[in-house]
Amino acid sequence: MSAVFNFTFVPWFRSVAPYIHMHRGKTFVVGVCGEAIAAGKLQHLAQDLALIQSMGVRIVLVHGFRPQVNEQLKAKGHTAKYSHGMRITDEVALDCAQEAAGQLRYEIEAAFSQGLPNTPMAGATVRVLSGNFITARPVGIVDGVDFQHSGLVRKVDVAGINRTLDMGAMVLLSPFGFSPTGEAFNLTMEEVATSVAMALHADKLIFVGEVPGIRMDPSQPESDDNPIDTELPLAAAEKLLAALPGATLPTDTAFYLQHCVKACKGGVERSHIIPFAVDGALLLEVYVHDGIGTMVVDEKLEELREATADDVGGILQLIEPFEKDGTLVKRDRTEIERDIGNYTIVEHDGVIFACAALYPYPEAKTAEMAALTVSPESQGQGDGEKVLKRIEQRAKSMGLDSIFVLTTRTMHWFIKRGFQNVDPDWLPEARKRKYNWDRKSQVLVKKL
Ligand SMILES: CC(C)(COP(=O)(O)OP(=O)(O)OC[C@H]1O[C@@H](n2cnc3c(N)ncnc32)[C@H](O)[C@@H]1OP(=O)(O)O)[C@@H](O)C(=O)NCCC(=O)NCCS
């Protein structure tokens, strides 16, 4: 084995460790669209899910079957009928849906049963259990359209799913539900996944879909200047959703987003939209810092907010000990009062636990993040990261390309979060003039 391999593999594996620890024992609901399976992605998805499960994550897998049902309908010479973005399930469509679901379950169970030596599934023993966990009700007649056997989720058997997960099995759900009269209803994968995630209070809901995520500017096409927005706070996601036209196709921006927003409002802290087209997208989203798709996150807005004049005292109290020991540069009350609009804070029950300020240099398309502080008793709980993310969003919304920090003791924290060391000469002219060469602060930059 080459020495280079050791130097790349070991740090790489260790960098993933915090995420492995963090997700152990958590519940993820993963909704995979039927298109992913039709595109031949099932084997790799199964391998990745088996790996994630082996690292202690409890997984509920919900599969879609839109193209498979349409294929069956076509074979029977029947056309697929939709209204309000939902299938109208007549007798023939119900038959097709049952056939497609049966076939897909069979294929999925087979994919999780692989175990050939020298493959990622070698040694994996994934038990996949399906069942009648969903009670459904008919959609009924909407605006004069009879949806017949199309249904909506009425109830999720939370105890039953939890017992199955406790046994160490993966729960596999098809978009079907049954009514107390024994009737079968065709549901949508997205609604089943969302309802199950909410009912279970899952830690994550992940849609593996046709779209790469939500773009920074969803009205504009893909480009280097319009990348995927990796993190959308719930409030911003709701605002975006309200501005978008209603979704009818899975490729519409609002299609998965509406379910992510619903799940987040229903108590699922993080909902993700990731593309099946990227091999390993699940691993990239779950075990890499920035992920690959879009994550809608409920960050408890009452806690994380922009500061007001009333917060000056609390901020002073928070940063003072760090100014005394030299970690932070001294700022007096007047300076903080003047710049209070630049501060973001985390407040809980009237006490400020974290803060940071953003000083833009628009001429250089960058901004300084200053005075990042988390109170000693609440460090290590992610507040620092939360504030950083918010500062990044504020900078992005100002159209800036990067943020930078000057630090003497906290380089590693920033480097781990995507900052890179640069020469002080890199600083915008106006900031360079104020740079204290005696303090020898390191300059770290993060591209947005
Ligand atoms: C740096 C700071 C803001 C991080 O806040 P936090 O809420 O504790 O950060 P998070 O919970 O998001 O991250 C915690 C991780 O950062 C690590 N960390 C904390 N301080 C660090 C430092 N100085 N250097 C490197 N890593 C550090 C923790 O060990 C923990 O690592 P782990 O996730 O591997 O366990 C906080 O420690 C702080 O206020 N420090 C004093 C002030 C300061 O140095 N500010 C920066 C001025 S430029």
Short mmCIF file of C-alpha atoms and ligand atoms in Angstrom, two decimals:
data_model
loop_
_atom_site.label_atom_id
_atom_site.label_comp_id
_atom_site.label_asym_id
_atom_site.label_seq_id
_atom_site.Cartn_x
_atom_site.Cartn_y
_atom_site.Cartn_z
CA MET A 1 0.00 0.00 0.00
CA SER A 2 1.47 3.37 -0.92
CA ALA A 3 2.32 5.91 1.80
CA VAL A 4 0.26 8.49 -0.10
CA PHE A 5 -2.81 6.34 0.45
CA ASN A 6 -2.26 6.40 4.24
CA PHE A 7 -1.92 10.17 4.21
CA THR A 8 -5.17 10.64 2.31
CA PHE A 9 -7.25 7.82 3.75
CA VAL A 10 -6.62 8.32 7.47
CA PRO A 11 -7.38 12.08 7.68
CA TRP A 12 -10.33 11.57 5.35
CA PHE A 13 -11.79 8.79 7.49
CA ARG A 14 -11.22 10.78 10.67
CA SER A 15 -12.91 13.83 9.15
CA VAL A 16 -16.05 11.75 8.73
CA ALA A 17 -15.98 10.49 12.34
CA PRO A 18 -17.91 13.43 13.88
CA TYR A 19 -20.79 12.79 11.49
CA ILE A 20 -20.78 9.07 12.20
CA HIS A 21 -21.00 9.79 15.93
CA MET A 22 -23.62 12.49 15.43
CA HIS A 23 -25.99 10.32 13.37
CA ARG A 24 -25.74 7.13 15.44
CA GLY A 25 -29.18 6.20 16.81
CA LYS A 26 -30.93 8.86 14.70
CA THR A 27 -33.93 8.15 12.45
CA PHE A 28 -33.82 9.04 8.75
CA VAL A 29 -36.77 8.72 6.40
CA VAL A 30 -35.48 8.40 2.84
CA GLY A 31 -37.86 8.88 -0.08
CA VAL A 32 -36.46 7.56 -3.36
CA CYS A 33 -38.34 8.50 -6.53
CA GLY A 34 -39.25 5.75 -8.97
CA GLU A 35 -37.17 7.51 -11.65
CA ALA A 36 -34.00 6.70 -9.66
CA ILE A 37 -34.79 3.01 -9.81
CA ALA A 38 -35.78 3.23 -13.48
CA ALA A 39 -32.40 4.89 -14.13
CA GLY A 40 -30.58 1.88 -12.67
CA LYS A 41 -29.44 3.55 -9.45
CA LEU A 42 -30.89 0.99 -7.05
CA GLN A 43 -27.75 -1.09 -6.49
CA HIS A 44 -25.62 1.85 -5.39
CA LEU A 45 -28.43 3.37 -3.34
CA ALA A 46 -28.89 0.08 -1.51
CA GLN A 47 -25.15 -0.15 -0.85
CA ASP A 48 -25.05 3.39 0.55
CA LEU A 49 -28.17 2.87 2.69
CA ALA A 50 -26.77 -0.40 4.05
CA LEU A 51 -23.56 1.42 4.97
CA ILE A 52 -25.44 4.26 6.68
CA GLN A 53 -27.55 1.74 8.58
CA SER A 54 -24.46 -0.16 9.68
CA MET A 55 -23.27 3.08 11.30
CA GLY A 56 -26.26 3.05 13.62
CA VAL A 57 -28.85 5.07 11.68
CA ARG A 58 -32.46 3.85 11.81
CA ILE A 59 -33.80 3.96 8.26
CA VAL A 60 -37.30 4.05 6.83
CA LEU A 61 -37.12 3.75 3.05
CA VAL A 62 -40.09 4.88 0.96
CA HIS A 63 -39.96 4.17 -2.74
CA GLY A 64 -41.86 5.97 -5.48
CA PHE A 65 -43.14 4.26 -8.61
CA ARG A 66 -44.41 6.93 -11.00
CA PRO A 67 -42.56 5.76 -14.17
CA GLN A 68 -43.10 2.08 -13.35
CA VAL A 69 -46.88 2.57 -13.04
CA ASN A 70 -46.92 4.60 -16.24
CA GLU A 71 -45.05 1.84 -18.03
CA GLN A 72 -47.60 -0.75 -16.90
CA LEU A 73 -50.42 1.55 -17.99
CA LYS A 74 -48.82 1.96 -21.39
CA ALA A 75 -48.44 -1.79 -21.77
CA LYS A 76 -52.18 -2.07 -21.13
CA GLY A 77 -52.93 0.68 -23.64
CA HIS A 78 -54.21 2.99 -20.91
CA THR A 79 -53.14 6.61 -20.51
CA ALA A 80 -51.96 8.01 -17.18
CA LYS A 81 -54.39 10.62 -15.84
CA TYR A 82 -53.38 13.42 -13.52
CA SER A 83 -55.12 16.36 -11.91
CA HIS A 84 -53.95 18.87 -9.29
CA GLY A 85 -50.45 17.31 -9.66
CA MET A 86 -51.79 13.93 -8.48
CA ARG A 87 -52.59 10.68 -10.26
CA ILE A 88 -56.23 9.77 -10.78
CA THR A 89 -56.21 6.09 -9.87
CA ASP A 90 -58.98 4.24 -11.66
CA GLU A 91 -59.36 0.42 -11.51
CA VAL A 92 -56.72 -0.15 -14.23
CA ALA A 93 -54.25 2.29 -12.63
CA LEU A 94 -54.74 0.62 -9.23
CA ASP A 95 -53.91 -2.76 -10.77
CA CYS A 96 -50.83 -1.27 -12.41
CA ALA A 97 -49.75 0.40 -9.16
CA GLN A 98 -50.09 -2.88 -7.26
CA GLU A 99 -48.07 -4.72 -9.89
CA ALA A 100 -45.39 -2.02 -9.96
CA ALA A 101 -45.14 -1.90 -6.15
CA GLY A 102 -44.85 -5.70 -5.94
CA GLN A 103 -42.10 -5.76 -8.55
CA LEU A 104 -40.20 -2.87 -6.94
CA ARG A 105 -40.35 -4.36 -3.45
CA TYR A 106 -38.96 -7.55 -4.87
CA GLU A 107 -36.11 -5.68 -6.59
CA ILE A 108 -35.34 -3.62 -3.49
CA GLU A 109 -35.28 -6.69 -1.22
CA ALA A 110 -32.97 -8.38 -3.72
CA ALA A 111 -30.66 -5.34 -3.78
CA PHE A 112 -30.34 -5.40 0.02
CA SER A 113 -29.66 -9.13 -0.01
CA GLN A 114 -26.43 -8.86 -2.00
CA GLY A 115 -23.27 -9.82 -0.20
CA LEU A 116 -20.67 -10.89 -2.67
CA PRO A 117 -17.08 -10.68 -1.44
CA ASN A 118 -15.18 -7.55 -2.51
CA THR A 119 -18.35 -5.50 -2.92
CA PRO A 120 -19.61 -2.79 -0.53
CA MET A 121 -22.35 -5.20 0.54
CA ALA A 122 -19.97 -7.98 1.64
CA GLY A 123 -20.83 -8.83 5.23
CA ALA A 124 -23.92 -6.61 5.29
CA THR A 125 -26.98 -8.22 6.79
CA VAL A 126 -29.80 -5.82 6.17
CA ARG A 127 -33.26 -7.04 7.03
CA VAL A 128 -35.86 -5.14 5.05
CA LEU A 129 -39.37 -5.32 6.47
CA SER A 130 -42.50 -3.98 4.82
CA GLY A 131 -46.02 -3.94 6.19
CA ASN A 132 -49.38 -2.29 6.48
CA PHE A 133 -48.05 0.61 8.52
CA ILE A 134 -50.09 3.29 6.75
CA THR A 135 -53.82 3.84 7.09
CA ALA A 136 -55.20 5.78 4.14
CA ARG A 137 -58.30 7.71 3.25
CA PRO A 138 -59.59 8.58 -0.21
CA VAL A 139 -58.69 11.91 -1.78
CA GLY A 140 -62.34 11.93 -2.87
CA ILE A 141 -63.78 14.44 -5.31
CA VAL A 142 -61.87 17.70 -5.66
CA ASP A 143 -63.25 20.52 -7.84
CA GLY A 144 -65.46 17.95 -9.56
CA VAL A 145 -62.56 15.54 -10.25
CA ASP A 146 -63.06 12.06 -8.75
CA PHE A 147 -59.65 10.71 -7.72
CA GLN A 148 -61.13 7.22 -7.18
CA HIS A 149 -58.43 5.00 -5.63
CA SER A 150 -55.94 7.81 -5.00
CA GLY A 151 -55.55 8.36 -1.30
CA LEU A 152 -53.94 10.41 1.43
CA VAL A 153 -52.24 9.29 4.63
CA ARG A 154 -54.68 9.16 7.54
CA LYS A 155 -52.53 7.53 10.20
CA VAL A 156 -49.03 6.13 10.61
CA ASP A 157 -48.44 3.13 12.87
CA VAL A 158 -45.61 4.79 14.79
CA ALA A 159 -45.34 2.05 17.43
CA GLY A 160 -45.19 -0.65 14.75
CA ILE A 161 -42.48 1.14 12.74
CA ASN A 162 -40.46 1.89 15.88
CA ARG A 163 -40.64 -1.75 17.01
CA THR A 164 -39.37 -2.85 13.59
CA LEU A 165 -36.53 -0.30 13.70
CA ASP A 166 -35.68 -1.36 17.27
CA MET A 167 -35.20 -4.89 15.93
CA GLY A 168 -32.44 -3.48 13.74
CA ALA A 169 -34.42 -3.84 10.52
CA MET A 170 -34.88 -1.29 7.76
CA VAL A 171 -38.53 -0.42 7.14
CA LEU A 172 -39.55 -0.38 3.49
CA LEU A 173 -42.77 1.39 2.55
CA SER A 174 -44.53 1.47 -0.81
CA PRO A 175 -46.83 4.38 -1.57
CA PHE A 176 -49.87 2.38 -0.55
CA GLY A 177 -52.22 2.60 2.35
CA PHE A 178 -55.27 0.68 3.42
CA SER A 179 -58.55 1.87 4.83
CA PRO A 180 -60.29 0.20 7.75
CA THR A 181 -62.65 -1.31 5.17
CA GLY A 182 -59.67 -3.13 3.63
CA GLU A 183 -59.58 -0.97 0.49
CA ALA A 184 -56.17 -0.16 -1.01
CA PHE A 185 -55.28 3.42 -1.89
CA ASN A 186 -52.53 4.67 -4.14
CA LEU A 187 -50.55 7.37 -2.31
CA THR A 188 -47.58 9.48 -3.34
CA MET A 189 -44.08 8.64 -2.16
CA GLU A 190 -43.58 12.26 -1.11
CA GLU A 191 -46.67 12.35 1.10
CA VAL A 192 -45.91 8.98 2.71
CA ALA A 193 -42.29 9.95 3.43
CA THR A 194 -43.32 13.33 4.86
CA SER A 195 -46.12 11.93 7.01
CA VAL A 196 -43.93 9.13 8.35
CA ALA A 197 -41.05 11.52 9.12
CA MET A 198 -43.41 13.83 11.01
CA ALA A 199 -45.15 11.01 12.88
CA LEU A 200 -41.83 9.44 13.93
CA HIS A 201 -40.28 12.85 14.76
CA ALA A 202 -37.47 11.72 12.47
CA ASP A 203 -34.16 13.54 12.59
CA LYS A 204 -33.98 13.77 8.81
CA LEU A 205 -36.24 13.47 5.81
CA ILE A 206 -34.26 12.97 2.61
CA PHE A 207 -35.71 13.04 -0.89
CA VAL A 208 -33.55 11.39 -3.51
CA GLY A 209 -35.09 12.96 -6.60
CA GLU A 210 -34.67 14.17 -10.14
CA VAL A 211 -33.48 17.65 -9.21
CA PRO A 212 -30.05 18.56 -7.80
CA GLY A 213 -31.55 20.75 -5.07
CA ILE A 214 -32.75 24.35 -4.97
CA ARG A 215 -30.66 26.97 -6.76
CA MET A 216 -29.64 30.23 -5.10
CA ASP A 217 -31.87 31.93 -7.66
CA PRO A 218 -34.44 29.29 -8.67
CA SER A 219 -35.77 31.45 -11.51
CA GLN A 220 -32.42 31.32 -13.31
CA PRO A 221 -30.81 28.31 -15.01
CA GLU A 222 -27.89 26.34 -13.65
CA SER A 223 -24.53 28.15 -13.79
CA ASP A 224 -21.39 28.71 -11.75
CA ASP A 225 -22.94 31.95 -10.49
CA ASN A 226 -26.14 30.18 -9.53
CA PRO A 227 -25.10 27.16 -7.50
CA ILE A 228 -27.25 24.94 -5.30
CA ASP A 229 -28.26 26.58 -2.02
CA THR A 230 -26.95 24.00 0.42
CA GLU A 231 -28.88 25.33 3.39
CA LEU A 232 -32.26 27.06 3.44
CA PRO A 233 -33.57 28.21 6.80
CA LEU A 234 -37.23 27.27 7.20
CA ALA A 235 -38.39 30.91 7.09
CA ALA A 236 -36.54 31.51 3.80
CA ALA A 237 -37.89 28.24 2.38
CA GLU A 238 -41.46 29.25 3.27
CA LYS A 239 -40.97 32.63 1.65
CA LEU A 240 -39.58 31.05 -1.50
CA LEU A 241 -42.41 28.54 -1.63
CA ALA A 242 -45.00 31.31 -1.36
CA ALA A 243 -43.41 33.08 -4.33
CA LEU A 244 -43.21 29.98 -6.56
CA PRO A 245 -46.00 28.71 -8.80
CA GLY A 246 -47.72 25.52 -7.58
CA ALA A 247 -45.82 22.35 -8.45
CA THR A 248 -47.25 19.76 -10.76
CA LEU A 249 -44.09 18.00 -12.00
CA PRO A 250 -41.32 16.48 -9.83
CA THR A 251 -38.86 18.77 -11.60
CA ASP A 252 -40.72 21.91 -10.45
CA THR A 253 -38.79 23.81 -7.79
CA ALA A 254 -41.71 23.73 -5.36
CA PHE A 255 -42.35 19.98 -5.75
CA TYR A 256 -40.06 18.54 -3.05
CA LEU A 257 -39.66 21.88 -1.31
CA GLN A 258 -43.33 21.95 -0.23
CA HIS A 259 -42.87 18.60 1.53
CA CYS A 260 -39.60 19.67 3.15
CA VAL A 261 -41.26 22.80 4.52
CA LYS A 262 -44.24 20.80 5.79
CA ALA A 263 -41.93 18.28 7.50
CA CYS A 264 -39.82 21.01 9.10
CA LYS A 265 -42.93 22.76 10.40
CA GLY A 266 -44.11 19.39 11.67
CA GLY A 267 -41.05 18.83 13.84
CA VAL A 268 -38.48 17.27 11.49
CA GLU A 269 -35.49 19.52 12.04
CA ARG A 270 -33.77 18.83 8.72
CA SER A 271 -35.21 17.92 5.30
CA HIS A 272 -33.02 17.38 2.26
CA ILE A 273 -33.40 17.33 -1.51
CA ILE A 274 -30.57 15.48 -3.26
CA PRO A 275 -30.07 14.22 -6.81
CA PHE A 276 -30.07 10.52 -7.67
CA ALA A 277 -27.97 11.40 -10.71
CA VAL A 278 -24.90 11.93 -8.51
CA ASP A 279 -23.39 8.63 -7.43
CA GLY A 280 -23.08 8.53 -3.63
CA ALA A 281 -25.30 11.61 -3.14
CA LEU A 282 -26.66 10.20 0.14
CA LEU A 283 -23.17 9.74 1.59
CA LEU A 284 -22.11 13.19 0.41
CA GLU A 285 -25.16 14.83 1.97
CA VAL A 286 -25.00 13.02 5.30
CA TYR A 287 -21.26 12.73 5.96
CA VAL A 288 -19.75 15.82 4.32
CA HIS A 289 -19.94 19.27 5.87
CA ASP A 290 -21.63 21.25 3.09
CA GLY A 291 -23.47 18.30 1.54
CA ILE A 292 -24.47 18.19 -2.07
CA GLY A 293 -28.16 19.10 -2.28
CA THR A 294 -30.39 21.53 -0.40
CA MET A 295 -31.17 21.15 3.29
CA VAL A 296 -34.19 22.94 4.75
CA VAL A 297 -33.49 23.49 8.40
CA ASP A 298 -35.67 24.65 11.25
CA GLU A 299 -33.20 26.65 13.21
CA LYS A 300 -35.58 27.86 15.91
CA LEU A 301 -35.81 31.43 14.78
CA GLU A 302 -36.64 32.81 18.17
CA GLU A 303 -33.12 31.82 19.21
CA LEU A 304 -31.02 32.89 16.24
CA ARG A 305 -31.64 36.47 15.12
CA GLU A 306 -30.13 39.80 14.16
CA ALA A 307 -29.27 41.98 17.16
CA THR A 308 -31.08 45.15 18.24
CA ALA A 309 -30.03 48.07 20.46
CA ASP A 310 -31.39 46.15 23.49
CA ASP A 311 -28.75 43.46 23.00
CA VAL A 312 -25.68 45.69 23.44
CA GLY A 313 -25.33 44.92 27.17
CA GLY A 314 -25.65 41.17 26.63
CA ILE A 315 -23.07 41.18 23.82
CA LEU A 316 -20.60 43.15 25.95
CA GLN A 317 -21.03 40.69 28.80
CA LEU A 318 -20.48 37.76 26.43
CA ILE A 319 -17.33 38.98 24.70
CA GLU A 320 -15.64 40.68 27.66
CA PRO A 321 -13.85 37.59 29.08
CA PHE A 322 -12.45 36.80 25.61
CA GLU A 323 -11.23 40.38 25.20
CA LYS A 324 -9.52 40.16 28.58
CA ASP A 325 -7.61 36.98 27.70
CA GLY A 326 -6.64 38.41 24.31
CA THR A 327 -8.69 36.03 22.13
CA LEU A 328 -10.76 38.94 20.83
CA VAL A 329 -9.80 42.51 20.04
CA LYS A 330 -11.25 45.05 22.50
CA ARG A 331 -14.47 46.76 21.40
CA ASP A 332 -16.08 49.43 23.53
CA ARG A 333 -19.77 50.02 24.11
CA THR A 334 -20.01 52.95 21.67
CA GLU A 335 -18.51 50.87 18.89
CA ILE A 336 -20.95 48.00 19.48
CA GLU A 337 -23.86 50.44 19.77
CA ARG A 338 -22.89 52.00 16.44
CA ASP A 339 -22.52 48.64 14.70
CA ILE A 340 -25.35 46.75 16.39
CA GLY A 341 -27.10 46.11 13.07
CA ASN A 342 -24.08 44.08 11.96
CA TYR A 343 -24.46 41.57 14.81
CA THR A 344 -26.23 38.23 14.78
CA ILE A 345 -26.96 36.59 18.11
CA VAL A 346 -28.28 33.39 19.68
CA GLU A 347 -30.61 34.21 22.52
CA HIS A 348 -32.34 31.88 24.88
CA ASP A 349 -34.72 32.96 27.63
CA GLY A 350 -33.39 36.50 27.45
CA VAL A 351 -29.71 35.53 27.73
CA ILE A 352 -27.33 35.96 24.80
CA PHE A 353 -25.25 32.81 24.32
CA ALA A 354 -23.49 33.56 21.04
CA CYS A 355 -22.77 36.41 18.66
CA ALA A 356 -20.80 37.50 15.61
CA ALA A 357 -20.67 40.66 13.50
CA LEU A 358 -20.46 41.09 9.75
CA TYR A 359 -18.55 44.04 8.28
CA PRO A 360 -18.97 44.19 4.50
CA TYR A 361 -16.36 45.51 2.07
CA PRO A 362 -18.60 45.61 -1.01
CA GLU A 363 -15.86 47.06 -3.21
CA ALA A 364 -13.91 43.81 -2.72
CA LYS A 365 -17.07 41.65 -2.70
CA THR A 366 -16.14 40.31 0.73
CA ALA A 367 -16.96 40.87 4.40
CA GLU A 368 -15.25 40.35 7.71
CA MET A 369 -16.85 38.17 10.34
CA ALA A 370 -15.71 39.56 13.67
CA ALA A 371 -16.25 38.85 17.34
CA LEU A 372 -17.54 35.31 16.85
CA THR A 373 -18.15 34.16 20.41
CA VAL A 374 -20.04 31.40 22.15
CA SER A 375 -20.36 31.54 25.93
CA PRO A 376 -18.07 29.00 27.62
CA GLU A 377 -20.96 27.05 29.20
CA SER A 378 -22.64 26.41 25.85
CA GLN A 379 -19.63 25.80 23.61
CA GLY A 380 -19.47 22.57 21.65
CA GLN A 381 -23.24 22.40 20.98
CA GLY A 382 -23.17 23.79 17.49
CA ASP A 383 -24.06 27.43 18.29
CA GLY A 384 -20.78 28.67 16.77
CA GLU A 385 -21.59 26.84 13.57
CA LYS A 386 -25.19 28.15 13.58
CA VAL A 387 -24.00 31.76 13.84
CA LEU A 388 -21.39 31.19 11.13
CA LYS A 389 -24.06 29.81 8.79
CA ARG A 390 -26.30 32.82 9.42
CA ILE A 391 -23.42 35.22 8.79
CA GLU A 392 -22.68 33.35 5.55
CA GLN A 393 -26.33 33.75 4.52
CA ARG A 394 -26.29 37.46 5.34
CA ALA A 395 -23.14 37.87 3.24
CA LYS A 396 -24.60 35.84 0.36
CA SER A 397 -27.76 37.93 0.37
CA MET A 398 -25.57 41.04 0.01
CA GLY A 399 -24.14 39.50 -3.16
CA LEU A 400 -20.68 38.95 -1.63
CA ASP A 401 -18.33 36.19 -2.80
CA SER A 402 -16.51 35.43 0.44
CA ILE A 403 -16.15 36.14 4.14
CA PHE A 404 -12.91 36.40 6.06
CA VAL A 405 -11.82 36.30 9.69
CA LEU A 406 -8.73 37.46 11.53
CA THR A 407 -7.79 35.09 14.31
CA THR A 408 -4.87 34.30 16.58
CA ARG A 409 -6.13 31.16 18.33
CA THR A 410 -9.07 29.65 16.52
CA MET A 411 -7.63 28.83 13.07
CA HIS A 412 -8.51 25.16 13.23
CA TRP A 413 -12.14 25.76 13.99
CA PHE A 414 -12.42 27.89 10.85
CA ILE A 415 -10.31 25.61 8.63
CA LYS A 416 -12.58 22.69 9.54
CA ARG A 417 -15.48 24.79 8.31
CA GLY A 418 -14.08 25.52 4.87
CA PHE A 419 -11.86 28.58 5.53
CA GLN A 420 -8.42 28.84 3.94
CA ASN A 421 -5.33 30.64 5.09
CA VAL A 422 -4.28 33.63 2.97
CA ASP A 423 -1.62 36.31 3.20
CA PRO A 424 -2.70 39.53 5.02
CA ASP A 425 -1.99 41.27 1.70
CA TRP A 426 -5.18 39.61 0.42
CA LEU A 427 -7.28 41.89 2.68
CA PRO A 428 -9.35 44.68 1.10
CA GLU A 429 -7.34 47.95 1.11
CA ALA A 430 -9.55 49.59 3.73
CA ARG A 431 -9.12 46.64 6.10
CA LYS A 432 -5.40 46.30 5.43
CA ARG A 433 -4.88 49.84 6.68
CA LYS A 434 -6.37 48.79 10.04
CA TYR A 435 -4.50 45.47 10.23
CA ASN A 436 -2.47 45.24 13.42
CA TRP A 437 0.86 43.76 12.26
CA ASP A 438 1.99 43.24 15.88
CA ARG A 439 -0.93 41.00 16.69
CA LYS A 440 0.11 38.72 13.76
CA SER A 441 -3.46 37.54 13.25
CA GLN A 442 -3.97 34.87 10.63
CA VAL A 443 -6.29 35.79 7.80
CA LEU A 444 -8.70 33.05 6.78
CA VAL A 445 -11.13 33.24 3.87
CA LYS A 446 -14.18 31.21 2.99
CA LYS A 447 -15.65 31.33 -0.52
CA LEU A 448 -19.45 31.43 -0.49
C1 LIG B 1 -14.73 29.13 18.44
C2 LIG B 1 -16.12 29.12 19.03
C3 LIG B 1 -16.89 30.31 18.50
C4 LIG B 1 -16.83 27.84 18.60
O1 LIG B 1 -18.14 27.84 19.09
P1 LIG B 1 -18.89 26.46 19.49
O2 LIG B 1 -20.35 26.74 19.64
O3 LIG B 1 -18.19 25.84 20.63
O4 LIG B 1 -18.64 25.66 18.18
P2 LIG B 1 -19.38 24.39 17.64
O5 LIG B 1 -20.22 23.76 18.71
O6 LIG B 1 -20.05 24.74 16.36
O7 LIG B 1 -18.12 23.51 17.35
C5 LIG B 1 -17.49 22.85 18.39
C6 LIG B 1 -16.20 22.21 17.90
O8 LIG B 1 -15.19 23.22 17.75
C7 LIG B 1 -14.02 22.85 18.47
N1 LIG B 1 -13.32 24.06 18.92
C8 LIG B 1 -13.69 24.96 19.86
N2 LIG B 1 -12.75 25.92 19.96
C9 LIG B 1 -11.79 25.64 19.06
C10 LIG B 1 -10.55 26.23 18.71
N3 LIG B 1 -10.10 27.31 19.31
N4 LIG B 1 -9.83 25.67 17.72
C11 LIG B 1 -10.26 24.56 17.11
N5 LIG B 1 -11.41 23.94 17.41
C12 LIG B 1 -12.17 24.46 18.39
C13 LIG B 1 -14.57 22.02 19.62
O9 LIG B 1 -13.57 21.21 20.16
C14 LIG B 1 -15.65 21.23 18.93
O10 LIG B 1 -15.05 20.20 18.20
P3 LIG B 1 -15.82 18.81 17.95
O11 LIG B 1 -17.03 19.16 17.14
O12 LIG B 1 -14.82 18.03 17.17
O13 LIG B 1 -16.14 18.29 19.29
C15 LIG B 1 -16.10 29.14 20.57
O14 LIG B 1 -15.27 28.11 21.02
C16 LIG B 1 -15.62 30.46 21.16
O15 LIG B 1 -16.42 31.34 21.43
N6 LIG B 1 -14.31 30.59 21.40
C17 LIG B 1 -13.76 31.78 22.01
C18 LIG B 1 -13.80 33.00 21.13
C19 LIG B 1 -13.09 32.79 19.82
O16 LIG B 1 -12.03 32.17 19.76
N7 LIG B 1 -13.67 33.34 18.75
C20 LIG B 1 -13.09 33.35 17.45
C21 LIG B 1 -12.41 34.66 17.29
S1 LIG B 1 -11.70 34.82 15.73
#
